[in-house]
Amino acid sequence: MRISTPFALRARLPLSGIGLLMLAGLLPALAHAANPAYEAVTEARLLGAQKDLGWLMYRRDYTSSGYAPFDQINAANVAGLKPVFDYKTGLTQGHESPPVVNGRFMFITTPMNHLIALDATTGAVLWTYVHDLSKAALKTVCCDVVNRGVALFENKVYMATLDNRLVALDGATGKVLWNQQLIGADIGYAMTLAPLVVKGKVIVGVSGGEYGGRGFIEALDAGTGKRVWKTYTIPAPNEPGGDTWPKDAYKTGGGGPWLTGTYDAEADTLMWGVGNPGPWLATLRPGDNLYTDSVIAMNPATGKIKWHFQYTPNDSWDYDGANETVMVDLTYGGKPYKAVVSASRNGWFYAIDRTNGKLIYMEKFAKATSVTGHKDGKVTTDAALRPTVDKEVFTCPSFLGGKNWWPISVNPVTRMAYVPTMHTCMKIKGAAVRYKAGLPFLGESFTVMHDPDNPNWGSVQGISLDTGKQVWSHASALPWNDGTLSTGGGLVFSGSADGHFMAFDAKVGKVLWTSEELSSGIIGVPSTYMVDGKQYVAVYAGWGGASPIWGGDMANDPRVKGIPVGGHLYVFRLQ
Amino acid sequence: MRKRHAAGIGIGLALMFGTGPVEARALLTVCIDRASPLAAMDARIAQAAAVSQGYGLGIEYFDGQGLGDGAFASDSFRKLAGGLCQLVLGFPVDADAPLLPDGVEATRPYAQTGFVLATRKPQAAGALAGVPVGSTIGVIFETAPNLYFHDHPGLQPRVYRSSAAMIDAVANGTLAAAMVWQPSLALHGEAHPGLRTLAFQPLDGAHARWNLVALHGAESSAAAAVFEHGIAALHGTGQLAQLLAPYAVDQAADQAAAKPLPAIRPASGKAAVGQAGPGHLLAVAAVTAPRTAGKRPAIYTLEQARSGLMSYAMNCAFCHGAGLEGRTGPALKGEKFASAAANFLVGDIFFVLAMQMPAGKPGSLPKDEYAAVMAYLLQQNGYPAGKTLLDYEQALVSEVPLIYSGP
């Protein structure tokens, strides 16, 4: 029987002043009276988010860089990083959200859609919102009841919910301003992503690739919550790309655009990754199955698709293309490109020309056998490694991916991407499938296993943006399921599954600092911000997500099974 | 699509007498799925086979879930085979994957049917290879022929949810061709004689061919032998092929001619019922009107539920919560999980449980352990325990509604 190690048995981070912080939390009136002023997050601030002192959106800026220019904490002094405060959420599922910071206001979300505003320097609770999920059965949430954080605009904070609502709250007080339902709960969709605000619209995408949903991205008016446009990621038969599906199969075609996209302000283009096709078994849906496992570019005013690039055509391995879309300018083969890069589930690192959707390069960053490369810019797959109802195959990476949702970051100085990596393969075979609204729609059986050439489950890699090749790698016996944060201090921050938050030298990958053991494994996206001239780094511990549920041999590894659970935000700075 | 029936098997014993008074004759009893497109044909064949051996025939009609598109099965096969009749008709077995549930035996196939390519005009060349590149071909959602497009990339699939609409589309020229379950095509042709002009030819891809057999328990071996002798006799006179047309074809020809039937032949063991329907890799659970809870049948034993609790704790509790309240995965008890609106059947939930769980290693538990976990879920959702063991194969196709009722 799987029982997590009791929290009390783990080494706890010693913290001074915790009693005072708890007192502040217990006295909301007092805390409220002391609330700092809330500065509006204007469109200009969003466009300039890279240079803002806070952390205004999921990946800090519209390019999804995960990079902050702050250098107060740097390679020379990071060893002196100390905890300032922590905040325990009381929930035991996966904690994935980045702390989003505007001035002194820090916003974190928890599993089951709680939203908490804290003082970013003390951890004092400013307000709390607990979304009412009492009517939702959460039957169509595949990979833990997670949430990946908020979006900010003007005076509002936005959270997308597991029951497919977008909630807008007043940032200063937590008062709910509106609560808009996009689509019913429990019929195939859920939302776990951080929304993205572009030009007065809040843009979100749904999860649902495992339940026969038909994915869509929807833009709502940021002021009123009214729908502005809705773009399906699976075209109908009469739309462009509709002929890449058996007619009518699109209705259950999946393609959940379940992570946050990117906005190219110069080109006025929204880019968004699209998830796997449904059911998993590809022989049931001949064709490329656009726009599954693709990045699509859209006009943010209308949602109209401008171009696309497909990472995995006719996917039979659950290789979602939903992963990050990071804008970088790079030079490849002596030519400069305006690119968008992504470390795809299928184990390949892609650079795509973001002006036209053409492939610049693709390089393996994990063992990858299902996808073999490309021919004239179109991705190719190994027909022999496609499972059927009569054939089990062993292929790599596993459906959990060379990398799952954990976002990469980039550093414009080192010209590298920092990629959390999983080293797994899988046995996979077709199975019977039935479609019924509200139930899984897979049609494959599978087991996640070790990459036979790699004894470790995980690593963190530095990959050159100009070549797509590995520069450094930090091996991890346990899986590495945490996104990365890059800083102008020449550092990369990321957390391990055994509860250590770490700083790497961005150039060579040397570990420069390791936190004490935090209360749980780390899957929360780290962020950094400046308040009153001091730089802070913040991250959630709170093991969960897809790996412990779907991870097969990896999840059953006693070292993984023994990872304690429980959500806990930790904030560090130099003393 | 699937038809519903309240609970257990529809009643209505239709005794079909032979030429003499029934009490004077031995009786062969068969259960026939009324919802199967083969029902009428099977009744005629069973009647002829019984008469040829000097038996009378009793037919127990039951309302299985299979109609037209071929999803078949009853949630109480053993009730049928063990008590109400000796033989059960209407459960074709996959010729490519002959596996039968434990304790179920099958007669030698009396015919073969399967998926055919239906076209308006006879094809010159063989099946799919003869269809012009660029044509749109109809196919029923999630049936085996969906697999064939992979080898025919020039053909464009169009997915249908019902055979009737698809056959009509071929007839009116909307579709170049359709891959359809032959009995559905034949039944449709009887209702709409104009459709008899459609040409069809057998498909030869994987899981395209299905054998028609009579299923029975070990105690009905003698009845099975009578049936097989009767079929052999019908075959000998050429009557069998006539009775089968246009639903199926007599495949026994060469084999029977070469080898005479033994006097009493033990039923050949392991041919099998596909998990979800004839040729349905892949049955579609149709959306039907929400129903009320009604009376809750006792379809598992207390011992099973106790055993299921142990297995649940080991394999399920981490995601679904120690008390089924949900954690990283959904709750598996309560009004939100098993609501009337969700319209779940025991078979729907058990299919997911048996095929996709535990998520890290789907299908890895023994069958009786899956059944025990289902028993525990039933118990926790307010269903009473009884004397009947919940059986894996039965649970997969159980149409008992799953609606929470306390505690």
mmCIF file of N, CA and C in Angstrom, chain A residues 1-2 4 92-93 133-139 141 144-145 242-243 245-249 251-252 283-284 286 314 386 389-390 431-448 548-553 565, chain B residues 2 4 136 141-143 146-147 149-150 156-159 161 206-207 275-276 281-286 313-314 317-319 327-331 336-339 342-345 347-349 351-352 355-356 359-362 396-397:
data_model
loop_
_atom_site.group_PDB
_atom_site.id
_atom_site.type_symbol
_atom_site.label_atom_id
_atom_site.label_comp_id
_atom_site.label_asym_id
_atom_site.label_seq_id
_atom_site.Cartn_x
_atom_site.Cartn_y
_atom_site.Cartn_z
ATOM 1 N N MET A 1 0.850 -1.199 0.000
ATOM 2 C CA MET A 1 0.000 0.000 0.000
ATOM 3 C C MET A 1 0.873 1.231 0.000
ATOM 4 N N ARG A 2 0.498 2.165 -0.787
ATOM 5 C CA ARG A 2 1.305 3.353 -0.919
ATOM 6 C C ARG A 2 0.874 4.385 0.097
ATOM 7 N N SER A 4 2.456 7.845 1.838
ATOM 8 C CA SER A 4 3.585 8.756 1.757
ATOM 9 C C SER A 4 4.253 8.887 3.115
ATOM 10 N N THR A 92 -2.324 18.392 -0.503
ATOM 11 C CA THR A 92 -1.314 17.346 -0.707
ATOM 12 C C THR A 92 -1.069 16.978 -2.166
ATOM 13 N N GLN A 93 -1.805 17.588 -3.094
ATOM 14 C CA GLN A 93 -1.589 17.237 -4.492
ATOM 15 C C GLN A 93 -0.464 18.099 -5.085
ATOM 16 N N LEU A 133 -15.523 24.062 -6.071
ATOM 17 C CA LEU A 133 -15.540 22.899 -6.965
ATOM 18 C C LEU A 133 -16.507 21.831 -6.460
ATOM 19 N N SER A 134 -17.404 22.239 -5.554
ATOM 20 C CA SER A 134 -18.252 21.242 -4.904
ATOM 21 C C SER A 134 -19.201 20.557 -5.884
ATOM 22 N N LYS A 135 -19.455 21.195 -7.034
ATOM 23 C CA LYS A 135 -20.377 20.580 -7.985
ATOM 24 C C LYS A 135 -19.646 19.822 -9.088
ATOM 25 N N ALA A 136 -18.322 19.931 -9.101
ATOM 26 C CA ALA A 136 -17.558 19.270 -10.168
ATOM 27 C C ALA A 136 -17.027 17.935 -9.673
ATOM 28 N N ALA A 137 -17.121 16.921 -10.530
ATOM 29 C CA ALA A 137 -16.634 15.594 -10.154
ATOM 30 C C ALA A 137 -15.169 15.422 -10.539
ATOM 31 N N LEU A 138 -14.643 16.324 -11.379
ATOM 32 C CA LEU A 138 -13.234 16.275 -11.802
ATOM 33 C C LEU A 138 -12.905 14.940 -12.459
ATOM 34 N N LYS A 139 -13.893 14.425 -13.205
ATOM 35 C CA LYS A 139 -13.712 13.121 -13.840
ATOM 36 C C LYS A 139 -12.813 13.211 -15.067
ATOM 37 N N VAL A 141 -9.988 15.138 -15.508
ATOM 38 C CA VAL A 141 -8.714 15.779 -15.190
ATOM 39 C C VAL A 141 -7.676 14.661 -15.197
ATOM 40 N N ASP A 144 -3.610 14.970 -12.246
ATOM 41 C CA ASP A 144 -3.601 15.655 -10.965
ATOM 42 C C ASP A 144 -4.394 16.967 -11.090
ATOM 43 N N VAL A 145 -4.953 17.382 -9.961
ATOM 44 C CA VAL A 145 -5.876 18.518 -9.940
ATOM 45 C C VAL A 145 -5.105 19.830 -9.804
ATOM 46 N N GLY A 242 -8.739 20.053 -42.294
ATOM 47 C CA GLY A 242 -9.813 19.095 -41.996
ATOM 48 C C GLY A 242 -9.623 17.767 -42.705
ATOM 49 N N ASP A 243 -8.878 17.814 -43.829
ATOM 50 C CA ASP A 243 -8.674 16.574 -44.586
ATOM 51 C C ASP A 243 -7.550 15.717 -44.021
ATOM 52 N N TRP A 245 -7.893 14.291 -41.168
ATOM 53 C CA TRP A 245 -8.635 13.417 -40.256
ATOM 54 C C TRP A 245 -9.630 12.589 -41.048
ATOM 55 N N PRO A 246 -9.956 11.396 -40.546
ATOM 56 C CA PRO A 246 -11.146 10.737 -41.054
ATOM 57 C C PRO A 246 -12.317 11.680 -40.795
ATOM 58 N N LYS A 247 -13.165 11.854 -41.761
ATOM 59 C CA LYS A 247 -14.264 12.805 -41.548
ATOM 60 C C LYS A 247 -15.084 12.397 -40.328
ATOM 61 N N ASP A 248 -15.385 13.378 -39.515
ATOM 62 C CA ASP A 248 -16.175 13.229 -38.285
ATOM 63 C C ASP A 248 -15.359 12.745 -37.085
ATOM 64 N N ALA A 249 -14.136 12.277 -37.320
ATOM 65 C CA ALA A 249 -13.314 11.870 -36.180
ATOM 66 C C ALA A 249 -12.840 13.085 -35.396
ATOM 67 N N LYS A 251 -14.453 15.269 -34.000
ATOM 68 C CA LYS A 251 -15.282 15.608 -32.834
ATOM 69 C C LYS A 251 -14.703 15.084 -31.529
ATOM 70 N N THR A 252 -13.942 14.022 -31.639
ATOM 71 C CA THR A 252 -13.316 13.447 -30.447
ATOM 72 C C THR A 252 -11.796 13.451 -30.588
ATOM 73 N N THR A 283 -3.927 4.213 -35.345
ATOM 74 C CA THR A 283 -4.530 3.503 -36.474
ATOM 75 C C THR A 283 -6.023 3.771 -36.584
ATOM 76 N N LEU A 284 -6.607 4.339 -35.549
ATOM 77 C CA LEU A 284 -8.032 4.672 -35.611
ATOM 78 C C LEU A 284 -8.288 6.024 -36.278
ATOM 79 N N PRO A 286 -6.295 7.656 -39.358
ATOM 80 C CA PRO A 286 -5.244 7.892 -40.367
ATOM 81 C C PRO A 286 -5.194 9.357 -40.781
ATOM 82 N N ASN A 314 0.398 12.216 -36.945
ATOM 83 C CA ASN A 314 -0.327 10.963 -36.685
ATOM 84 C C ASN A 314 0.224 10.261 -35.436
ATOM 85 N N ARG A 386 5.163 1.939 -34.315
ATOM 86 C CA ARG A 386 3.777 2.336 -34.068
ATOM 87 C C ARG A 386 3.033 1.144 -33.475
ATOM 88 N N VAL A 389 -3.319 -2.790 -32.345
ATOM 89 C CA VAL A 389 -4.055 -3.654 -31.421
ATOM 90 C C VAL A 389 -3.434 -5.043 -31.376
ATOM 91 N N ASP A 390 -2.621 -5.360 -32.356
ATOM 92 C CA ASP A 390 -2.001 -6.690 -32.378
ATOM 93 C C ASP A 390 -0.510 -6.641 -32.109
ATOM 94 N N ALA A 431 -5.235 -1.094 -27.473
ATOM 95 C CA ALA A 431 -6.217 -1.783 -26.629
ATOM 96 C C ALA A 431 -7.599 -1.338 -27.064
ATOM 97 N N ALA A 432 -8.568 -2.040 -26.538
ATOM 98 C CA ALA A 432 -9.941 -1.666 -26.868
ATOM 99 C C ALA A 432 -10.248 -0.268 -26.349
ATOM 100 N N VAL A 433 -11.106 0.413 -27.025
ATOM 101 C CA VAL A 433 -11.457 1.762 -26.603
ATOM 102 C C VAL A 433 -12.947 1.989 -26.834
ATOM 103 N N ARG A 434 -13.540 2.739 -25.943
ATOM 104 C CA ARG A 434 -14.937 3.152 -26.118
ATOM 105 C C ARG A 434 -14.997 4.636 -25.846
ATOM 106 N N TYR A 435 -15.772 5.339 -26.613
ATOM 107 C CA TYR A 435 -15.970 6.746 -26.273
ATOM 108 C C TYR A 435 -17.246 6.886 -25.460
ATOM 109 N N LYS A 436 -17.117 7.537 -24.353
ATOM 110 C CA LYS A 436 -18.301 7.974 -23.617
ATOM 111 C C LYS A 436 -17.936 9.260 -22.915
ATOM 112 N N ALA A 437 -18.765 10.244 -23.058
ATOM 113 C CA ALA A 437 -18.462 11.545 -22.459
ATOM 114 C C ALA A 437 -18.213 11.381 -20.970
ATOM 115 N N GLY A 438 -17.100 11.936 -20.517
ATOM 116 C CA GLY A 438 -16.799 11.899 -19.089
ATOM 117 C C GLY A 438 -15.893 10.756 -18.684
ATOM 118 N N LEU A 439 -15.478 9.932 -19.649
ATOM 119 C CA LEU A 439 -14.592 8.820 -19.324
ATOM 120 C C LEU A 439 -13.352 8.864 -20.215
ATOM 121 N N PRO A 440 -12.261 8.224 -19.775
ATOM 122 C CA PRO A 440 -11.034 8.242 -20.574
ATOM 123 C C PRO A 440 -11.239 7.623 -21.958
ATOM 124 N N PHE A 441 -10.434 8.095 -22.904
ATOM 125 C CA PHE A 441 -10.541 7.687 -24.306
ATOM 126 C C PHE A 441 -9.119 7.491 -24.810
ATOM 127 N N LEU A 442 -8.554 6.320 -24.536
ATOM 128 C CA LEU A 442 -7.130 6.123 -24.816
ATOM 129 C C LEU A 442 -6.891 5.055 -25.874
ATOM 130 N N GLY A 443 -7.307 3.815 -25.587
ATOM 131 C CA GLY A 443 -7.103 2.757 -26.571
ATOM 132 C C GLY A 443 -5.682 2.250 -26.656
ATOM 133 N N GLU A 444 -4.930 2.431 -25.601
ATOM 134 C CA GLU A 444 -3.599 1.846 -25.552
ATOM 135 C C GLU A 444 -3.305 1.436 -24.116
ATOM 136 N N SER A 445 -2.504 0.381 -23.979
ATOM 137 C CA SER A 445 -1.961 0.041 -22.670
ATOM 138 C C SER A 445 -0.452 0.251 -22.748
ATOM 139 N N PHE A 446 0.174 0.479 -21.599
ATOM 140 C CA PHE A 446 1.552 0.963 -21.648
ATOM 141 C C PHE A 446 2.217 0.800 -20.301
ATOM 142 N N THR A 447 3.517 0.821 -20.300
ATOM 143 C CA THR A 447 4.300 0.877 -19.070
ATOM 144 C C THR A 447 5.512 1.765 -19.303
ATOM 145 N N VAL A 448 5.664 2.763 -18.462
ATOM 146 C CA VAL A 448 6.859 3.610 -18.512
ATOM 147 C C VAL A 448 8.022 2.832 -17.904
ATOM 148 N N PRO A 548 3.728 10.653 -10.796
ATOM 149 C CA PRO A 548 3.350 9.606 -9.836
ATOM 150 C C PRO A 548 2.114 8.822 -10.265
ATOM 151 N N ILE A 549 1.299 9.385 -11.135
ATOM 152 C CA ILE A 549 0.076 8.694 -11.556
ATOM 153 C C ILE A 549 0.368 7.714 -12.692
ATOM 154 N N TRP A 550 1.039 8.191 -13.703
ATOM 155 C CA TRP A 550 1.188 7.454 -14.958
ATOM 156 C C TRP A 550 2.571 6.823 -15.105
ATOM 157 N N GLY A 551 3.430 7.026 -14.104
ATOM 158 C CA GLY A 551 4.857 6.776 -14.303
ATOM 159 C C GLY A 551 5.335 5.346 -14.324
ATOM 160 N N GLY A 552 4.457 4.345 -14.221
ATOM 161 C CA GLY A 552 4.872 2.949 -14.385
ATOM 162 C C GLY A 552 6.047 2.583 -13.501
ATOM 163 N N ASP A 553 7.078 2.019 -14.119
ATOM 164 C CA ASP A 553 8.249 1.586 -13.347
ATOM 165 C C ASP A 553 8.891 2.753 -12.605
ATOM 166 N N VAL A 565 4.501 14.192 0.142
ATOM 167 C CA VAL A 565 3.658 15.171 -0.538
ATOM 168 C C VAL A 565 3.305 16.309 0.414
ATOM 169 N N ARG B 2 -26.817 0.904 -29.293
ATOM 170 C CA ARG B 2 -27.166 0.041 -28.172
ATOM 171 C C ARG B 2 -28.604 0.232 -27.740
ATOM 172 N N ARG B 4 -31.331 -0.584 -24.672
ATOM 173 C CA ARG B 4 -31.305 -0.815 -23.232
ATOM 174 C C ARG B 4 -32.376 -1.803 -22.841
ATOM 175 N N THR B 136 -13.880 8.718 -50.827
ATOM 176 C CA THR B 136 -14.238 8.758 -49.411
ATOM 177 C C THR B 136 -14.980 7.473 -49.057
ATOM 178 N N PHE B 141 -17.543 4.271 -36.437
ATOM 179 C CA PHE B 141 -16.674 4.745 -35.367
ATOM 180 C C PHE B 141 -16.101 3.588 -34.558
ATOM 181 N N GLU B 142 -14.776 3.518 -34.504
ATOM 182 C CA GLU B 142 -14.089 2.592 -33.612
ATOM 183 C C GLU B 142 -14.252 1.124 -33.960
ATOM 184 N N THR B 143 -14.662 0.804 -35.160
ATOM 185 C CA THR B 143 -14.673 -0.597 -35.559
ATOM 186 C C THR B 143 -13.354 -0.931 -36.245
ATOM 187 N N ASN B 146 -11.486 0.767 -39.307
ATOM 188 C CA ASN B 146 -10.737 2.024 -39.167
ATOM 189 C C ASN B 146 -9.243 1.778 -39.336
ATOM 190 N N LEU B 147 -8.839 0.557 -39.015
ATOM 191 C CA LEU B 147 -7.417 0.236 -39.067
ATOM 192 C C LEU B 147 -6.909 0.130 -40.492
ATOM 193 N N PHE B 149 -7.292 2.010 -43.167
ATOM 194 C CA PHE B 149 -6.892 3.206 -43.915
ATOM 195 C C PHE B 149 -5.387 3.418 -43.856
ATOM 196 N N HIS B 150 -4.806 2.879 -42.799
ATOM 197 C CA HIS B 150 -3.365 3.033 -42.663
ATOM 198 C C HIS B 150 -2.633 2.467 -43.868
ATOM 199 N N GLN B 156 -9.975 8.280 -48.200
ATOM 200 C CA GLN B 156 -10.332 9.229 -47.137
ATOM 201 C C GLN B 156 -11.444 8.628 -46.287
ATOM 202 N N PRO B 157 -11.188 8.416 -44.991
ATOM 203 C CA PRO B 157 -12.261 7.867 -44.156
ATOM 204 C C PRO B 157 -13.311 8.912 -43.801
ATOM 205 N N ARG B 158 -14.522 8.461 -43.679
ATOM 206 C CA ARG B 158 -15.563 9.286 -43.058
ATOM 207 C C ARG B 158 -16.221 8.431 -41.983
ATOM 208 N N VAL B 159 -16.210 8.945 -40.785
ATOM 209 C CA VAL B 159 -16.645 8.135 -39.650
ATOM 210 C C VAL B 159 -18.137 8.324 -39.408
ATOM 211 N N ARG B 161 -21.596 7.096 -36.986
ATOM 212 C CA ARG B 161 -21.984 6.523 -35.704
ATOM 213 C C ARG B 161 -23.060 5.460 -35.881
ATOM 214 N N ALA B 206 -7.154 -7.323 -40.769
ATOM 215 C CA ALA B 206 -7.177 -7.877 -39.415
ATOM 216 C C ALA B 206 -8.533 -7.635 -38.756
ATOM 217 N N HIS B 207 -9.032 -8.635 -38.073
ATOM 218 C CA HIS B 207 -10.282 -8.572 -37.322
ATOM 219 C C HIS B 207 -11.493 -8.291 -38.211
ATOM 220 N N GLN B 275 -13.860 -8.369 -26.778
ATOM 221 C CA GLN B 275 -14.234 -7.750 -25.531
ATOM 222 C C GLN B 275 -15.456 -6.884 -25.668
ATOM 223 N N ALA B 276 -15.631 -6.301 -26.799
ATOM 224 C CA ALA B 276 -16.638 -5.264 -26.849
ATOM 225 C C ALA B 276 -17.556 -5.378 -28.034
ATOM 226 N N LEU B 281 -13.647 -3.344 -31.879
ATOM 227 C CA LEU B 281 -12.501 -3.375 -30.978
ATOM 228 C C LEU B 281 -13.014 -2.756 -29.700
ATOM 229 N N LEU B 282 -14.014 -2.111 -29.486
ATOM 230 C CA LEU B 282 -14.286 -0.761 -29.714
ATOM 231 C C LEU B 282 -15.766 -0.482 -29.768
ATOM 232 N N ALA B 283 -16.446 -0.734 -28.753
ATOM 233 C CA ALA B 283 -17.864 -0.457 -28.834
ATOM 234 C C ALA B 283 -18.156 0.982 -28.473
ATOM 235 N N VAL B 284 -19.146 1.516 -29.088
ATOM 236 C CA VAL B 284 -19.515 2.890 -28.770
ATOM 237 C C VAL B 284 -20.622 2.866 -27.739
ATOM 238 N N ALA B 285 -20.412 3.558 -26.676
ATOM 239 C CA ALA B 285 -21.468 3.663 -25.685
ATOM 240 C C ALA B 285 -22.356 4.826 -26.076
ATOM 241 N N ALA B 286 -23.519 4.525 -26.486
ATOM 242 C CA ALA B 286 -24.389 5.584 -26.985
ATOM 243 C C ALA B 286 -24.917 6.418 -25.833
ATOM 244 N N ALA B 313 -6.891 -0.477 -2.051
ATOM 245 C CA ALA B 313 -5.920 0.206 -1.188
ATOM 246 C C ALA B 313 -4.513 0.120 -1.773
ATOM 247 N N MET B 314 -4.212 -1.017 -2.368
ATOM 248 C CA MET B 314 -2.881 -1.210 -2.943
ATOM 249 C C MET B 314 -2.688 -0.439 -4.242
ATOM 250 N N ALA B 317 -5.818 3.753 -4.255
ATOM 251 C CA ALA B 317 -6.064 4.773 -3.236
ATOM 252 C C ALA B 317 -5.136 5.973 -3.368
ATOM 253 N N PHE B 318 -3.933 5.749 -3.870
ATOM 254 C CA PHE B 318 -2.996 6.864 -3.951
ATOM 255 C C PHE B 318 -3.582 8.006 -4.776
ATOM 256 N N CYS B 319 -4.203 7.681 -5.894
ATOM 257 C CA CYS B 319 -4.797 8.727 -6.739
ATOM 258 C C CYS B 319 -6.249 9.035 -6.364
ATOM 259 N N ARG B 327 -8.422 12.338 -5.049
ATOM 260 C CA ARG B 327 -7.252 13.081 -4.599
ATOM 261 C C ARG B 327 -6.639 13.706 -5.851
ATOM 262 N N THR B 328 -5.622 13.065 -6.413
ATOM 263 C CA THR B 328 -5.140 13.573 -7.699
ATOM 264 C C THR B 328 -6.009 13.062 -8.839
ATOM 265 N N GLY B 329 -6.706 11.977 -8.614
ATOM 266 C CA GLY B 329 -7.680 11.458 -9.567
ATOM 267 C C GLY B 329 -9.085 11.674 -9.024
ATOM 268 N N PRO B 330 -10.088 11.420 -9.849
ATOM 269 C CA PRO B 330 -11.466 11.729 -9.423
ATOM 270 C C PRO B 330 -11.970 10.818 -8.310
ATOM 271 N N ALA B 331 -12.959 11.325 -7.573
ATOM 272 C CA ALA B 331 -13.683 10.500 -6.608
ATOM 273 C C ALA B 331 -14.361 9.366 -7.361
ATOM 274 N N LYS B 336 -21.604 13.025 -7.355
ATOM 275 C CA LYS B 336 -20.981 13.693 -8.508
ATOM 276 C C LYS B 336 -20.370 12.673 -9.460
ATOM 277 N N PHE B 337 -19.794 11.625 -8.880
ATOM 278 C CA PHE B 337 -19.188 10.589 -9.718
ATOM 279 C C PHE B 337 -20.270 9.799 -10.449
ATOM 280 N N ALA B 338 -21.160 9.204 -9.701
ATOM 281 C CA ALA B 338 -22.166 8.326 -10.297
ATOM 282 C C ALA B 338 -23.511 9.044 -10.300
ATOM 283 N N SER B 339 -23.575 10.112 -11.068
ATOM 284 C CA SER B 339 -24.822 10.874 -11.153
ATOM 285 C C SER B 339 -25.705 10.269 -12.231
ATOM 286 N N ALA B 342 -24.637 11.640 -15.622
ATOM 287 C CA ALA B 342 -23.457 11.056 -16.267
ATOM 288 C C ALA B 342 -23.828 9.791 -17.024
ATOM 289 N N ASN B 343 -24.897 9.133 -16.574
ATOM 290 C CA ASN B 343 -25.436 7.998 -17.322
ATOM 291 C C ASN B 343 -24.436 6.850 -17.462
ATOM 292 N N PHE B 344 -23.650 6.638 -16.438
ATOM 293 C CA PHE B 344 -22.678 5.546 -16.492
ATOM 294 C C PHE B 344 -23.369 4.204 -16.260
ATOM 295 N N LEU B 345 -22.888 3.223 -16.984
ATOM 296 C CA LEU B 345 -23.283 1.851 -16.719
ATOM 297 C C LEU B 345 -22.121 1.163 -16.023
ATOM 298 N N GLY B 347 -20.743 -1.421 -16.949
ATOM 299 C CA GLY B 347 -19.814 -1.799 -18.014
ATOM 300 C C GLY B 347 -18.911 -0.652 -18.437
ATOM 301 N N ASP B 348 -19.420 0.562 -18.444
ATOM 302 C CA ASP B 348 -18.599 1.726 -18.825
ATOM 303 C C ASP B 348 -17.432 1.894 -17.859
ATOM 304 N N ILE B 349 -17.767 1.849 -16.585
ATOM 305 C CA ILE B 349 -16.745 2.081 -15.570
ATOM 306 C C ILE B 349 -15.784 0.899 -15.509
ATOM 307 N N PHE B 351 -15.009 -1.100 -17.876
ATOM 308 C CA PHE B 351 -14.142 -1.076 -19.076
ATOM 309 C C PHE B 351 -12.925 -0.189 -18.829
ATOM 310 N N VAL B 352 -13.148 0.989 -18.290
ATOM 311 C CA VAL B 352 -12.023 1.888 -17.989
ATOM 312 C C VAL B 352 -11.123 1.256 -16.935
ATOM 313 N N MET B 355 -9.288 -1.826 -18.585
ATOM 314 C CA MET B 355 -8.427 -1.541 -19.737
ATOM 315 C C MET B 355 -7.361 -0.486 -19.435
ATOM 316 N N GLN B 356 -7.673 0.494 -18.594
ATOM 317 C CA GLN B 356 -6.777 1.644 -18.460
ATOM 318 C C GLN B 356 -6.216 1.837 -17.055
ATOM 319 N N ALA B 359 -3.310 3.478 -13.752
ATOM 320 C CA ALA B 359 -2.820 4.320 -14.841
ATOM 321 C C ALA B 359 -1.360 4.038 -15.173
ATOM 322 N N GLY B 360 -0.585 3.661 -14.169
ATOM 323 C CA GLY B 360 0.828 3.401 -14.435
ATOM 324 C C GLY B 360 1.085 2.068 -15.108
ATOM 325 N N LYS B 361 0.118 1.164 -15.032
ATOM 326 C CA LYS B 361 0.302 -0.165 -15.629
ATOM 327 C C LYS B 361 -1.061 -0.739 -15.993
ATOM 328 N N PRO B 362 -1.676 -0.181 -17.027
ATOM 329 C CA PRO B 362 -3.034 -0.604 -17.377
ATOM 330 C C PRO B 362 -3.102 -2.096 -17.672
ATOM 331 N N LEU B 396 -17.678 -6.306 -18.068
ATOM 332 C CA LEU B 396 -17.271 -5.450 -19.184
ATOM 333 C C LEU B 396 -18.460 -4.959 -19.994
ATOM 334 N N VAL B 397 -19.497 -5.768 -20.041
ATOM 335 C CA VAL B 397 -20.639 -5.401 -20.882
ATOM 336 C C VAL B 397 -21.901 -5.162 -20.057
#
